[in-house]
C-alpha positions in Angstrom: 16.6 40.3 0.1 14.8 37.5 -1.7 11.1 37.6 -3.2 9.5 35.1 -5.0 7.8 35.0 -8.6 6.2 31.7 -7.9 3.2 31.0 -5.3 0.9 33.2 -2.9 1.5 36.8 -2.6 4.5 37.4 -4.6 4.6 40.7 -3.9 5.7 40.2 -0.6 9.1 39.2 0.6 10.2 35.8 1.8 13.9 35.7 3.5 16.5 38.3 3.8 20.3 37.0 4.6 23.0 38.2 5.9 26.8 36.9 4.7 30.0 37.8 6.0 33.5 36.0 5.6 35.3 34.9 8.5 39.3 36.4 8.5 40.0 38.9 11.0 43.4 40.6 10.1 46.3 42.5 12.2 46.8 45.8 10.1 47.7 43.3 7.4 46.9 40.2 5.4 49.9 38.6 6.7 48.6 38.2 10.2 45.0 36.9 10.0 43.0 34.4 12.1 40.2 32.8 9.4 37.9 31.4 11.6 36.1 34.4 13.5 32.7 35.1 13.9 31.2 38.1 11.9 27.1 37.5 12.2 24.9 37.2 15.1 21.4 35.4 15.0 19.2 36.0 17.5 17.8 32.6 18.6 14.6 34.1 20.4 13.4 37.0 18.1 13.6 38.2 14.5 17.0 40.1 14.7 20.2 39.4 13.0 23.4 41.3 13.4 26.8 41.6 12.1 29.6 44.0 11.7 32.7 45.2 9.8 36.0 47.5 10.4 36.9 47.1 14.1 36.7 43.5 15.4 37.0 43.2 19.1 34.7 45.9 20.3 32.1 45.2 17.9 31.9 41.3 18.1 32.2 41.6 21.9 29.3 44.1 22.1 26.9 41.6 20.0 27.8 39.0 21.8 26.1 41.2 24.8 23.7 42.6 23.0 22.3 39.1 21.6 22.5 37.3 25.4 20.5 40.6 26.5 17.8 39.9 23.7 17.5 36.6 24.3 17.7 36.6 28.1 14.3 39.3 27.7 15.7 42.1 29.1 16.8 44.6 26.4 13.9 44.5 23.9 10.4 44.7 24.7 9.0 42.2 22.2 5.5 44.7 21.4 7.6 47.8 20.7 7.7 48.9 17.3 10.7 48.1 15.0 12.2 51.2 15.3 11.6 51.3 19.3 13.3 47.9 18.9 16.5 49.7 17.5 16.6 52.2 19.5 17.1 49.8 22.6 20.0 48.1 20.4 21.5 51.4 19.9 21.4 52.6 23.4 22.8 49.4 24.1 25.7 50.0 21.9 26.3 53.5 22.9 26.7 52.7 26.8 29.4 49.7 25.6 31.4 52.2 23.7 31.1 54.6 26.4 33.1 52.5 28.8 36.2 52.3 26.5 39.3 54.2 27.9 42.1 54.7 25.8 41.6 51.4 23.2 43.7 50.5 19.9 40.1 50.9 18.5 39.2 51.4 14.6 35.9 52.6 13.3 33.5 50.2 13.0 29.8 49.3 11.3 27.2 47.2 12.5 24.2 45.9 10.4 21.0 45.1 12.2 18.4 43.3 10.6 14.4 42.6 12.1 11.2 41.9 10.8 8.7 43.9 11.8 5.6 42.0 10.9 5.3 37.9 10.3 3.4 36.6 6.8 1.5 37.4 5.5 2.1 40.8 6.4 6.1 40.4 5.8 7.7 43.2 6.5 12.2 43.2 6.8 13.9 46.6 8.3 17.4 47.6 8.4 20.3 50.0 9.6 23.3 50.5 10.2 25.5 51.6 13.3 28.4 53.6 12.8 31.0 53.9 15.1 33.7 56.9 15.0 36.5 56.2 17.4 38.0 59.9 16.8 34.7 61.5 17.8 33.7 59.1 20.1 30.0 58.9 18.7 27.8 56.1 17.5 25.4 57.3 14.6 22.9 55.1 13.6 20.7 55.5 10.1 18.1 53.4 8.1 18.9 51.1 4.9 16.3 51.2 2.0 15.2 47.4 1.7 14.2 46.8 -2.2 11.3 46.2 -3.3 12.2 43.0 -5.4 14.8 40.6 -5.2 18.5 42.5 -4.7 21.0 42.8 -2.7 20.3 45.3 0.2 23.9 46.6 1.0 27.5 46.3 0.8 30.4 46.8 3.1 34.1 46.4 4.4 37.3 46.4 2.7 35.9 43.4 0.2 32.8 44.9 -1.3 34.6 46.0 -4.7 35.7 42.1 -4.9 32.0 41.4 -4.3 30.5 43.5 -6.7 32.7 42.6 -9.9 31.8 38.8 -9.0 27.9 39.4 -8.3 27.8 42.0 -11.8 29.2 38.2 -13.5 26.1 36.2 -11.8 24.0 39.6 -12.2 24.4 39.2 -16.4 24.1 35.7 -16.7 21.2 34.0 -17.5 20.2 33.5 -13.7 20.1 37.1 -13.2 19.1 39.0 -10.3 18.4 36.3 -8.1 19.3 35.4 -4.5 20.9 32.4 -5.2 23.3 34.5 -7.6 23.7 37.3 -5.1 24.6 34.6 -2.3 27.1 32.7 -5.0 28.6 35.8 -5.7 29.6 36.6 -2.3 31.0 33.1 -1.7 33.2 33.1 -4.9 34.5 36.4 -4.3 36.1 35.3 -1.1 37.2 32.1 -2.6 39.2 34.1 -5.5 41.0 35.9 -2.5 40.9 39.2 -4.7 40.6 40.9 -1.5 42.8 39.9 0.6 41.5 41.3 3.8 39.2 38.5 3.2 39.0 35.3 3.6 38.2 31.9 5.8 34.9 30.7 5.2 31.8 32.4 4.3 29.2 32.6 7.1 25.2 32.6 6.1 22.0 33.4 8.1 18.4 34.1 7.2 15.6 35.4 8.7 12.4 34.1 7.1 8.9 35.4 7.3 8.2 33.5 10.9 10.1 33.2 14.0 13.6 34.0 14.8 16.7 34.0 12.4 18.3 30.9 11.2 21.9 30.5 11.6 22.7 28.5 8.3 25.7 26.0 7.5 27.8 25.6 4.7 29.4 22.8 3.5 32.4 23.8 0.9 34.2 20.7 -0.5 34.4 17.8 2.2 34.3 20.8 5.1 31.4 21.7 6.9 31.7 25.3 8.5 29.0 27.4 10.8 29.5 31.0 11.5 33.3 30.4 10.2 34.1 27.2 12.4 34.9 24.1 11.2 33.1 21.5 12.4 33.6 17.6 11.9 30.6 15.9 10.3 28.5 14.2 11.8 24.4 13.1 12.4 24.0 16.6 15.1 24.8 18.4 11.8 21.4 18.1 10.6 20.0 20.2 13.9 20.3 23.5 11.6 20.3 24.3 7.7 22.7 24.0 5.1 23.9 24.7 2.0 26.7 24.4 -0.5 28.1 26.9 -2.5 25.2 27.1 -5.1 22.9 27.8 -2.5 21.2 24.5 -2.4 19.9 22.7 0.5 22.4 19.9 0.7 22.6 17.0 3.6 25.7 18.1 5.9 26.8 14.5 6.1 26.7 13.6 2.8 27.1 16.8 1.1 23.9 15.7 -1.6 20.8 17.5 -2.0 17.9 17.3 0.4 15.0 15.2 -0.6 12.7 17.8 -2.5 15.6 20.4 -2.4 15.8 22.5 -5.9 18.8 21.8 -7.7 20.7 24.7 -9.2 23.5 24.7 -11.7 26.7 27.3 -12.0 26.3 29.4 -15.6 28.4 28.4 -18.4 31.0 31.5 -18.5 31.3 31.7 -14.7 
């Protein structure tokens, strides 16, 4: 969740993101694929999903559920945000119900929407839960801060991501996005959890219209939602960033014209 100090109303918020990394394991590190998709953003309305634990059932099902959205036949658009759940849930439930004797795991989703555009900003979360045992998908609200923070953690490499956002978190950026997001990104780099790994996948959902899936270019590799993709002038059709956080050009990998430019602290 980012706010900001600077400019009109900066009380209220101006982007939440969502991060995942991109290696889908085998009941071990040793068999891994490092290039699938972990976050979902809705291209027609202000809801971003992704997920962690299982992977086939849950990437499959929001795949559905994000055609459904966008196609304008699973949420009605002047329901309330918590209406607007409850059709993704129901959703969800009648998926899972279909399943007859899968290799399943549990799994969670994350769902992201905005409820209200600026200058009325308002971000909601939750989380699904899936218990394969039990058969039963729970679902239950997240707390969004009320200043700049990160709104939750999960999967197997959230203690990796905590001990490299408390290093951001006590430098002399402090608690800001751009430190959360680094964080994140350096924590799969270091491959201190090794359930994790590929490339990190981004996307943001800003006070108007739907989310934005966002690119990152890492070295002289440009990846979207953890595939690799050559560079080239189409590139520049969504956002990107490097692993600062700055708005970089994909082709050239250099700042954008009027971009901020932000530097790594000393002692990380």
């Amino acid at each position: 969740m980012s706010f900001s100090d600077t400019g009109e109303s900066p009380d209220k918020p101006r982007a939440v993101y969502l991060a995942s990394d991109s290696r889908i394991t085998w009941n071990t590190a040793d068999r891994r694929w490092d290039s699938g998709r972990k976050v979902f953003a809705v291209t027609t309305a202000p809801h971003l999903f992704g997920f962690c634990g299982d992977v086939v059932l849950p990437s499959l099902i929001l795949g559905q559920v994000s055609a459904a959205i966008e196609a304008g036949i699973l949420i009605d658009p002047l329901a309330t945000a918590d209406e607007q759940h409850q059709a993704v849930l129901g959703a969800v439930r009648r998926c899972v119900a279909t399943t007859v004797a899968t290799p399943s795991l549990d799994f969670t989703i994350h769902h992201l929407t905005r409820s209200a555009d600026w200058p009325n900003t308002e971000f909601r979360a939750w989380r699904i839960d899936y218990n394969v045992t039990e058969r039963q998908c729970t679902s239950s609200p997240i707390a969004i801060p009320a200043t700049t923070g990160l709104i939750e953690s999960f999967g197997t490499g959230q203690d990796a991501a905590r001990v490299h956002r408390t290093k951001w978190l006590v430098s002399d950026i402090g608690n800001r996005s751009r430190a959360i997001l680094s964080a994140f990104q350096d924590a799969i780099i270091s491959g201190d959890d090794p359930l994790s790994g590929g490339a990190p996948q981004l996307a943001a959902l800003y006070t108007r219209g739907p989310p934005e899936q966002i690119g990152l270019v890492i070295g002289e590799r440009r990846f979207l939602n953890g595939l690799e993709v050559e560079v080239s002038p189409m590139l520049n059709a969504v956002e990107w960033r490097d692993q600062l956080g700055q708005r970089v050009d994909p082709v050239t990998g250099l700042l954008r014209s009027g971009a901020r430019r932000f530097v790594r602290p000393g002692r990380i």
